[in-house]
PDB file of C-alpha atoms in Angstrom:
ATOM      1  CA  UNK A  15       0.000   0.277   0.418  1.00  0.00           C
ATOM      2  CA  UNK A  16       1.806   3.124  -1.169  1.00  0.00           C
ATOM      3  CA  UNK A  17       2.017   6.292   1.289  1.00  0.00           C
ATOM      4  CA  UNK A  18      -1.005   7.896   0.072  1.00  0.00           C
ATOM      5  CA  UNK A  19      -3.394   5.569  -0.055  1.00  0.00           C
ATOM      6  CA  UNK A  20      -2.127   4.671   3.818  1.00  0.00           C
ATOM      7  CA  UNK A  21      -2.264   8.561   4.907  1.00  0.00           C
ATOM      8  CA  UNK A  22      -6.168   8.517   3.920  1.00  0.00           C
ATOM      9  CA  UNK A  23      -6.845   5.406   5.493  1.00  0.00           C
ATOM     10  CA  UNK A  24      -5.672   5.882   8.727  1.00  0.00           C
ATOM     11  CA  UNK A  25      -7.510   9.724   8.505  1.00  0.00           C
ATOM     12  CA  UNK A  26     -10.734   7.591   8.054  1.00  0.00           C
ATOM     13  CA  UNK A  27      -9.861   5.401  10.882  1.00  0.00           C
ATOM     14  CA  UNK A  28      -9.733   8.693  13.107  1.00  0.00           C
ATOM     15  CA  UNK A  29     -12.621   9.980  11.815  1.00  0.00           C
ATOM     16  CA  UNK A  30     -14.258   6.914  12.833  1.00  0.00           C
ATOM     17  CA  UNK A  31     -12.808   7.155  16.275  1.00  0.00           C
ATOM     18  CA  UNK A  32     -13.965  10.625  16.686  1.00  0.00           C
ATOM     19  CA  UNK A  33     -17.168   9.341  15.331  1.00  0.00           C
ATOM     20  CA  UNK A  34     -17.394  11.247  12.271  1.00  0.00           C
ATOM     21  CA  UNK A  35     -16.723   8.812   9.548  1.00  0.00           C
ATOM     22  CA  UNK A  36     -18.270   9.247   5.890  1.00  0.00           C
ATOM     23  CA  UNK A  37     -19.480   6.331   4.331  1.00  0.00           C
ATOM     24  CA  UNK A  38     -19.280   7.676   0.734  1.00  0.00           C
ATOM     25  CA  UNK A  39     -15.435   8.266   1.514  1.00  0.00           C
ATOM     26  CA  UNK A  40     -14.935   4.848   3.544  1.00  0.00           C
ATOM     27  CA  UNK A  41     -16.564   2.617   0.726  1.00  0.00           C
ATOM     28  CA  UNK A  42     -14.572   4.592  -2.189  1.00  0.00           C
ATOM     29  CA  UNK A  43     -11.065   3.659   0.055  1.00  0.00           C
ATOM     30  CA  UNK A  44     -12.657   0.341   0.668  1.00  0.00           C
ATOM     31  CA  UNK A  45     -12.686   0.476  -3.454  1.00  0.00           C
ATOM     32  CA  UNK A  46      -9.130   2.058  -3.756  1.00  0.00           C
ATOM     33  CA  UNK A  47      -8.061  -0.296  -1.518  1.00  0.00           C
ATOM     34  CA  UNK A  48      -9.095  -3.259  -3.362  1.00  0.00           C
ATOM     35  CA  UNK A  49      -7.328  -1.942  -6.585  1.00  0.00           C
ATOM     36  CA  UNK A  50      -3.937  -1.784  -4.576  1.00  0.00           C
ATOM     37  CA  UNK A  51      -4.479  -5.805  -4.431  1.00  0.00           C
ATOM     38  CA  UNK A  52      -5.269  -4.997  -0.182  1.00  0.00           C
ATOM     39  CA  UNK A  53      -8.089  -7.306  -0.512  1.00  0.00           C
ATOM     40  CA  UNK A  54      -8.611  -8.741   2.917  1.00  0.00           C
ATOM     41  CA  UNK A  55     -12.430  -9.568   4.266  1.00  0.00           C
ATOM     42  CA  UNK A  56     -13.264  -6.752   6.066  1.00  0.00           C
ATOM     43  CA  UNK A  57     -11.498  -4.678   3.159  1.00  0.00           C
ATOM     44  CA  UNK A  58     -13.980  -6.646   0.566  1.00  0.00           C
ATOM     45  CA  UNK A  59     -17.119  -6.381   3.340  1.00  0.00           C
ATOM     46  CA  UNK A  60     -16.778  -2.223   2.902  1.00  0.00           C
ATOM     47  CA  UNK A  61     -16.211  -1.831  -0.682  1.00  0.00           C
ATOM     48  CA  UNK A  62     -19.356  -4.185  -1.019  1.00  0.00           C
ATOM     49  CA  UNK A  63     -21.514  -1.864   0.448  1.00  0.00           C
ATOM     50  CA  UNK A  64     -24.023   0.909  -0.935  1.00  0.00           C
ATOM     51  CA  UNK A  65     -22.104   4.327  -0.413  1.00  0.00           C
ATOM     52  CA  UNK A  66     -25.515   6.371  -0.634  1.00  0.00           C
ATOM     53  CA  UNK A  67     -27.158   4.129   2.119  1.00  0.00           C
ATOM     54  CA  UNK A  68     -24.309   2.816   4.145  1.00  0.00           C
ATOM     55  CA  UNK A  69     -24.999   4.487   7.404  1.00  0.00           C
ATOM     56  CA  UNK A  70     -22.482   6.566   9.441  1.00  0.00           C
ATOM     57  CA  UNK A  71     -22.127   3.762  12.520  1.00  0.00           C
ATOM     58  CA  UNK A  72     -22.093   0.783   9.836  1.00  0.00           C
ATOM     59  CA  UNK A  73     -18.891   2.940   8.329  1.00  0.00           C
ATOM     60  CA  UNK A  74     -17.394   3.306  11.501  1.00  0.00           C
ATOM     61  CA  UNK A  75     -17.525  -0.764  12.534  1.00  0.00           C
ATOM     62  CA  UNK A  76     -16.298  -1.423   9.066  1.00  0.00           C
ATOM     63  CA  UNK A  77     -13.188   0.736   8.974  1.00  0.00           C
ATOM     64  CA  UNK A  78     -12.587  -0.651  12.747  1.00  0.00           C
ATOM     65  CA  UNK A  79     -12.223  -3.898  11.337  1.00  0.00           C
ATOM     66  CA  UNK A  80     -10.690  -3.017   8.187  1.00  0.00           C
ATOM     67  CA  UNK A  81      -7.850  -1.538  11.035  1.00  0.00           C
ATOM     68  CA  UNK A  82      -7.895  -4.550  12.864  1.00  0.00           C
ATOM     69  CA  UNK A  83      -7.475  -6.282   9.461  1.00  0.00           C
ATOM     70  CA  UNK A  84      -4.416  -4.438   8.321  1.00  0.00           C
ATOM     71  CA  UNK A  85      -3.035  -4.874  12.042  1.00  0.00           C
ATOM     72  CA  UNK A  86      -3.250  -0.325  12.110  1.00  0.00           C
ATOM     73  CA  UNK A  87      -3.954   0.482  15.638  1.00  0.00           C
ATOM     74  CA  UNK A  88      -6.136   3.125  16.676  1.00  0.00           C
ATOM     75  CA  UNK A  89      -5.108   6.714  16.937  1.00  0.00           C
ATOM     76  CA  UNK A  90      -4.984   8.463  19.987  1.00  0.00           C
ATOM     77  CA  UNK A  91      -7.289  11.875  19.929  1.00  0.00           C
ATOM     78  CA  UNK A  92      -4.045  14.412  19.510  1.00  0.00           C
ATOM     79  CA  UNK A  93      -3.059  11.588  16.239  1.00  0.00           C
ATOM     80  CA  UNK A  94      -6.620  11.886  15.150  1.00  0.00           C
ATOM     81  CA  UNK A  95      -7.315  15.029  15.477  1.00  0.00           C
ATOM     82  CA  UNK A  96      -3.563  16.439  13.849  1.00  0.00           C
ATOM     83  CA  UNK A  97      -4.753  13.968  10.642  1.00  0.00           C
ATOM     84  CA  UNK A  98      -8.534  15.428  10.199  1.00  0.00           C
ATOM     85  CA  UNK A  99      -7.161  18.708  10.592  1.00  0.00           C
ATOM     86  CA  UNK A 100      -4.248  18.363   7.771  1.00  0.00           C
ATOM     87  CA  UNK A 101      -7.070  16.666   5.868  1.00  0.00           C
ATOM     88  CA  UNK A 102      -9.150  19.176   5.450  1.00  0.00           C
ATOM     89  CA  UNK A 103      -7.002  22.116   5.417  1.00  0.00           C
ATOM     90  CA  UNK A 104      -5.467  20.273   1.895  1.00  0.00           C
ATOM     91  CA  UNK A 105      -9.118  20.086   0.934  1.00  0.00           C
ATOM     92  CA  UNK A 106      -9.464  23.440   1.702  1.00  0.00           C
ATOM     93  CA  UNK A 107      -6.691  24.905   0.127  1.00  0.00           C
ATOM     94  CA  UNK A 108      -7.582  22.803  -3.296  1.00  0.00           C
ATOM     95  CA  UNK A 109     -11.129  23.487  -3.144  1.00  0.00           C
ATOM     96  CA  UNK A 110     -12.224  20.180  -3.513  1.00  0.00           C
ATOM     97  CA  UNK A 111     -14.161  21.261  -0.244  1.00  0.00           C
ATOM     98  CA  UNK A 112     -16.440  24.149  -0.159  1.00  0.00           C
ATOM     99  CA  UNK A 113     -15.621  27.024   2.200  1.00  0.00           C
ATOM    100  CA  UNK A 114     -18.532  26.431   3.802  1.00  0.00           C
ATOM    101  CA  UNK A 115     -18.024  22.443   4.418  1.00  0.00           C
ATOM    102  CA  UNK A 116     -14.339  22.714   5.482  1.00  0.00           C
ATOM    103  CA  UNK A 117     -14.992  25.789   7.978  1.00  0.00           C
ATOM    104  CA  UNK A 118     -17.413  23.457   9.852  1.00  0.00           C
ATOM    105  CA  UNK A 119     -14.754  20.610   9.565  1.00  0.00           C
ATOM    106  CA  UNK A 120     -12.235  22.769  11.167  1.00  0.00           C
ATOM    107  CA  UNK A 121     -14.087  22.332  14.706  1.00  0.00           C
ATOM    108  CA  UNK A 122     -11.892  19.736  15.032  1.00  0.00           C
ATOM    109  CA  UNK A 123      -9.451  21.271  16.552  1.00  0.00           C
ATOM    110  CA  UNK A 124     -11.502  22.244  19.611  1.00  0.00           C
ATOM    111  CA  UNK A 125     -11.957  18.313  20.151  1.00  0.00           C
ATOM    112  CA  UNK A 126     -10.966  17.332  23.928  1.00  0.00           C
ATOM    113  CA  UNK A 127      -7.181  16.697  23.725  1.00  0.00           C
ATOM    114  CA  UNK A 128      -6.482  18.420  20.642  1.00  0.00           C
ATOM    115  CA  UNK A 129      -2.959  19.876  19.917  1.00  0.00           C
ATOM    116  CA  UNK A 130      -4.868  22.917  18.052  1.00  0.00           C
ATOM    117  CA  UNK A 131      -7.268  23.266  20.359  1.00  0.00           C
ATOM    118  CA  UNK A 132      -6.215  27.337  20.979  1.00  0.00           C
ATOM    119  CA  UNK A 133      -6.704  27.852  17.049  1.00  0.00           C
ATOM    120  CA  UNK A 134     -10.755  27.162  18.207  1.00  0.00           C
ATOM    121  CA  UNK A 135     -11.346  30.778  18.723  1.00  0.00           C
ATOM    122  CA  UNK A 136     -10.320  31.492  15.317  1.00  0.00           C
ATOM    123  CA  UNK A 137     -12.320  28.736  13.748  1.00  0.00           C
ATOM    124  CA  UNK A 138     -15.247  30.012  15.768  1.00  0.00           C
ATOM    125  CA  UNK A 139     -14.951  33.458  14.167  1.00  0.00           C
ATOM    126  CA  UNK A 140     -15.318  32.082  10.677  1.00  0.00           C
ATOM    127  CA  UNK A 141     -18.036  30.166  11.159  1.00  0.00           C
ATOM    128  CA  UNK A 142     -19.759  32.441  13.106  1.00  0.00           C
ATOM    129  CA  UNK A 143     -19.458  35.169  10.374  1.00  0.00           C
ATOM    130  CA  UNK A 144     -20.009  32.436   7.451  1.00  0.00           C
ATOM    131  CA  UNK A 145     -23.593  31.523   9.664  1.00  0.00           C
ATOM    132  CA  UNK A 146     -24.621  35.294  10.689  1.00  0.00           C
ATOM    133  CA  UNK A 147     -22.855  37.739   8.462  1.00  0.00           C
ATOM    134  CA  UNK A 148     -23.137  35.777   5.219  1.00  0.00           C
ATOM    135  CA  UNK A 149     -26.608  33.442   5.771  1.00  0.00           C
ATOM    136  CA  UNK A 150     -24.101  30.047   4.886  1.00  0.00           C
ATOM    137  CA  UNK A 151     -23.228  31.030   1.701  1.00  0.00           C
ATOM    138  CA  UNK A 152     -18.989  31.692   2.163  1.00  0.00           C
ATOM    139  CA  UNK A 153     -17.592  34.826  -0.011  1.00  0.00           C
ATOM    140  CA  UNK A 154     -14.595  35.785  -1.420  1.00  0.00           C
ATOM    141  CA  UNK A 155     -13.097  37.423   1.918  1.00  0.00           C
ATOM    142  CA  UNK A 156     -13.997  34.036   3.936  1.00  0.00           C
ATOM    143  CA  UNK A 157     -12.050  32.089   1.746  1.00  0.00           C
ATOM    144  CA  UNK A 158      -9.527  34.130   2.356  1.00  0.00           C
ATOM    145  CA  UNK A 159      -9.462  34.082   5.889  1.00  0.00           C
ATOM    146  CA  UNK A 160     -10.164  30.066   5.857  1.00  0.00           C
ATOM    147  CA  UNK A 161      -7.002  29.363   3.436  1.00  0.00           C
ATOM    148  CA  UNK A 162      -4.744  31.369   5.971  1.00  0.00           C
ATOM    149  CA  UNK A 163      -6.032  29.033   8.772  1.00  0.00           C
ATOM    150  CA  UNK A 164      -5.708  25.963   7.169  1.00  0.00           C
ATOM    151  CA  UNK A 165      -1.886  27.438   5.723  1.00  0.00           C
ATOM    152  CA  UNK A 166      -1.211  27.934   9.212  1.00  0.00           C
ATOM    153  CA  UNK A 167      -2.910  24.658  10.700  1.00  0.00           C
ATOM    154  CA  UNK A 168      -0.750  22.858   7.787  1.00  0.00           C
ATOM    155  CA  UNK A 169       2.033  25.002   9.234  1.00  0.00           C
ATOM    156  CA  UNK A 170       2.286  23.947  12.594  1.00  0.00           C
ATOM    157  CA  UNK A 171       1.138  20.141  11.894  1.00  0.00           C
ATOM    158  CA  UNK A 172       4.455  19.531   9.494  1.00  0.00           C
ATOM    159  CA  UNK A 173       6.599  21.607  11.847  1.00  0.00           C
ATOM    160  CA  UNK A 174       5.891  19.399  13.880  1.00  0.00           C
ATOM    161  CA  UNK A 175       4.631  21.364  16.698  1.00  0.00           C
ATOM    162  CA  UNK A 176       0.962  21.445  16.779  1.00  0.00           C
ATOM    163  CA  UNK A 177       0.352  22.179  20.073  1.00  0.00           C
TER     164      UNK A 177
END
């Protein structure tokens, strides 16, 4: 399994740990694992699920089975937060998720045990501006401010100093 696929898998396992797994993404990830030659029973079972109909709690359970099957340990909370925050920031910066979604996903920095909890006020301020000031629709200024926050988070995580 290549590093990128392993990173994606670890990130989804982290989302499952924090009860935020995306069933569609989990199923697609399992399909990518199959294509890469990772074909254990748990991977096959997850890939066989309906990406549109799989309930989130079942996605979480199936991701845990994949992790067990592959011998991947469950990440601790600080690691889970870092994985999810980094993935969210990368998606914000490459615009693969809308700013509205990215803003709310960054609330993960405030999770108990987060090494980035000091950034929660910045996330909260952006979310409040998005919801209260912009009626839930991001404008260019919010996108710019969100991208700057995403770069800050990635810089801290890359420097190995998330706290």
